């Protein structure tokens, strides 16, 4: 059972507020598993789920009742990756912050690489830049402090850590995450393609595994 606050967003959407990211992931999975006609999209964030509706098919009042009924159902949490796509990303662990991040966490270089590579990551939500996914993993214990001074340019393909997330930069952009690796150029290019039918490769619910390749 998830406690929710349901807020109207105009006449075509509802914003669902919950307590934390774990509740977001559980609620989005529940809603997706029981999605009625008229729900066009479910957009998760750190503490909210935005529901984009076609009110001609599913009126706001009916959508609110569906959300509240689904959130209150006494059922086990739905597996996050039950219906999501599966993606493998090739990575070289050559980031400029790899050693300092390992030291910050009380690990050696090899232990941090192993923990990141072996974790079963899932895209919790997207944002910051087109194609940028915030990835989480059950059992990932590390809360990584962002850099005190963000970089003015992080190159496309850089893989970083911040808070409890990992993520790969689809394009050159400023950023304050601690960089531990670099994606294969082909995988970097696939993260966001504006001309594709589905431009972002890492959509919420996608399962991601990192496969280490040598420089």
XYZ file of C-alpha atoms in Angstrom:
215
model
C 0.000 0.000 0.000
C 1.385 3.408 -1.019
C 0.262 6.736 0.459
C -0.380 9.192 -2.357
C -1.493 12.760 -2.925
C -3.321 13.256 -6.226
C -3.180 16.727 -7.793
C -4.868 17.848 -11.033
C -2.551 19.300 -13.680
C -4.925 21.098 -15.992
C -7.636 18.977 -17.585
C -5.392 16.286 -19.125
C -3.043 15.115 -16.394
C -2.701 14.129 -12.750
C 0.410 14.559 -10.609
C 0.851 11.884 -7.951
C 3.071 12.783 -4.988
C 4.629 10.060 -2.817
C 7.219 9.938 -0.057
C 10.358 8.799 -1.834
C 11.874 7.209 -4.927
C 11.135 3.663 -3.785
C 7.448 4.558 -3.601
C 7.647 6.164 -7.059
C 9.076 2.991 -8.578
C 6.511 0.780 -6.873
C 3.577 3.020 -7.814
C 4.644 3.431 -11.435
C 4.995 -0.348 -11.792
C 1.564 -0.908 -10.232
C -0.082 1.698 -12.473
C 1.644 0.364 -15.579
C 0.521 -3.182 -14.810
C -3.112 -2.037 -14.475
C -3.108 0.743 -17.075
C -6.614 1.449 -18.471
C -7.425 2.896 -21.868
C -6.953 6.647 -21.885
C -3.597 6.701 -20.082
C -1.117 8.043 -22.634
C 2.016 8.111 -20.506
C 3.403 7.616 -16.999
C 6.295 9.964 -16.248
C 8.189 9.260 -12.998
C 10.476 11.674 -11.165
C 12.218 11.557 -7.784
C 8.980 11.837 -5.743
C 6.175 12.119 -8.283
C 4.457 10.285 -11.120
C 2.803 12.410 -13.814
C -0.084 10.705 -15.603
C -0.845 12.030 -19.075
C -4.479 11.337 -19.945
C -6.944 11.471 -22.785
C -9.951 12.796 -20.837
C -12.306 11.816 -23.658
C -11.487 8.179 -22.880
C -10.653 8.381 -19.167
C -12.115 11.373 -17.316
C -10.055 12.889 -14.499
C -12.449 11.633 -11.819
C -12.187 8.064 -13.127
C -8.402 8.372 -13.382
C -8.174 9.603 -9.792
C -10.269 6.653 -8.593
C -8.013 4.255 -10.524
C -4.882 5.767 -8.978
C -6.239 5.670 -5.433
C -7.548 2.111 -5.842
C -4.254 0.889 -7.312
C -2.151 2.631 -4.664
C -4.269 1.241 -1.825
C -4.270 -2.359 -3.085
C -2.623 -4.727 -0.626
C -0.383 -6.492 -3.118
C 3.360 -7.177 -3.172
C 5.472 -4.575 -4.998
C 5.576 -5.209 -8.726
C 9.011 -6.141 -10.034
C 10.508 -3.068 -11.653
C 11.884 -4.893 -14.648
C 8.903 -7.137 -15.246
C 7.948 -5.439 -18.513
C 10.894 -3.151 -19.199
C 13.404 -3.499 -22.023
C 16.883 -4.845 -21.330
C 19.959 -2.896 -22.424
C 23.660 -3.691 -22.212
C 26.137 -0.800 -22.245
C 29.834 -1.338 -22.863
C 32.025 0.672 -20.509
C 35.707 1.368 -19.956
C 36.424 2.156 -16.308
C 38.762 5.041 -17.042
C 36.957 8.016 -15.489
C 39.004 10.833 -13.920
C 37.191 10.459 -10.590
C 37.394 6.663 -10.326
C 40.181 6.453 -7.772
C 39.049 9.420 -5.679
C 35.463 8.114 -5.609
C 36.639 4.689 -4.500
C 38.662 6.317 -1.709
C 35.667 8.448 -0.712
C 33.611 5.272 -0.309
C 36.345 3.373 1.515
C 36.902 0.998 -1.404
C 39.770 0.191 -3.673
C 39.539 0.765 -7.420
C 38.780 -2.871 -8.257
C 35.998 -3.120 -5.675
C 34.203 -0.050 -6.999
C 34.474 -1.290 -10.576
C 33.151 -4.702 -9.573
C 30.219 -3.257 -7.606
C 29.166 -0.972 -10.456
C 29.646 -3.583 -13.185
C 27.811 -6.373 -11.361
C 24.812 -4.326 -10.170
C 21.445 -4.878 -11.872
C 20.510 -1.305 -12.735
C 17.054 0.006 -13.629
C 16.102 3.373 -15.120
C 14.115 5.081 -12.363
C 13.347 8.222 -14.340
C 14.827 10.500 -16.986
C 15.679 14.180 -17.005
C 18.470 16.768 -16.887
C 19.218 16.291 -20.609
C 17.473 14.397 -23.422
C 18.289 10.708 -23.078
C 19.811 10.965 -19.596
C 18.540 8.185 -17.353
C 18.826 8.080 -13.568
C 19.699 4.454 -12.825
C 19.209 2.724 -9.473
C 19.994 -0.796 -8.290
C 18.703 -2.889 -5.423
C 21.580 -3.544 -3.082
C 23.699 -0.606 -4.294
C 24.677 0.860 -0.900
C 26.699 3.904 -1.930
C 25.516 7.487 -1.469
C 28.041 9.409 -3.548
C 28.561 13.099 -2.883
C 28.596 15.310 -5.963
C 31.694 17.296 -6.844
C 32.123 20.490 -4.847
C 32.731 22.375 -8.128
C 30.823 21.025 -11.148
C 32.685 20.683 -14.432
C 31.788 23.161 -17.150
C 32.027 20.343 -19.710
C 31.433 16.630 -19.255
C 32.019 14.730 -22.519
C 29.320 12.621 -24.123
C 29.567 9.009 -23.000
C 30.937 9.764 -19.536
C 29.445 7.543 -16.830
C 29.069 9.065 -13.382
C 27.836 8.515 -9.855
C 25.849 10.892 -7.660
C 23.718 10.204 -4.573
C 22.387 6.675 -5.135
C 22.335 6.953 -8.946
C 24.525 6.169 -11.898
C 24.027 7.688 -15.330
C 25.629 8.201 -18.731
C 25.834 11.613 -20.398
C 24.295 11.458 -23.904
C 25.995 14.689 -25.012
C 28.593 17.219 -23.887
C 27.139 19.201 -21.005
C 28.114 20.704 -17.646
C 27.790 18.329 -14.721
C 28.762 17.644 -11.142
C 28.646 13.836 -11.021
C 31.798 11.872 -10.226
C 33.009 10.279 -13.460
C 34.130 6.668 -13.259
C 34.024 5.461 -16.865
C 33.273 6.002 -20.541
C 30.774 4.254 -22.786
C 31.642 2.729 -26.114
C 31.026 5.420 -28.802
C 28.298 3.344 -30.466
C 26.439 2.985 -27.173
C 26.849 6.708 -26.490
C 25.279 7.559 -29.849
C 22.346 5.243 -29.118
C 21.362 7.009 -25.886
C 19.425 9.706 -27.718
C 18.455 9.878 -31.387
C 16.029 12.684 -32.143
C 15.047 11.067 -35.456
C 14.180 7.671 -33.967
C 10.613 6.561 -33.253
C 11.626 6.273 -29.579
C 14.418 8.869 -29.221
C 15.568 7.896 -25.706
C 17.005 4.396 -25.392
C 16.846 4.423 -21.585
C 13.183 4.855 -20.724
C 11.817 4.357 -17.201
C 11.692 0.686 -16.288
C 14.519 -0.334 -18.632
C 16.963 -2.828 -17.121
C 20.614 -1.917 -17.707
C 23.781 -3.944 -17.281
C 27.269 -2.533 -17.775
C 29.746 -4.774 -19.571
C 33.376 -3.900 -18.964
C 35.624 -3.605 -22.020
C 39.318 -2.887 -22.015
C 40.722 0.436 -23.272
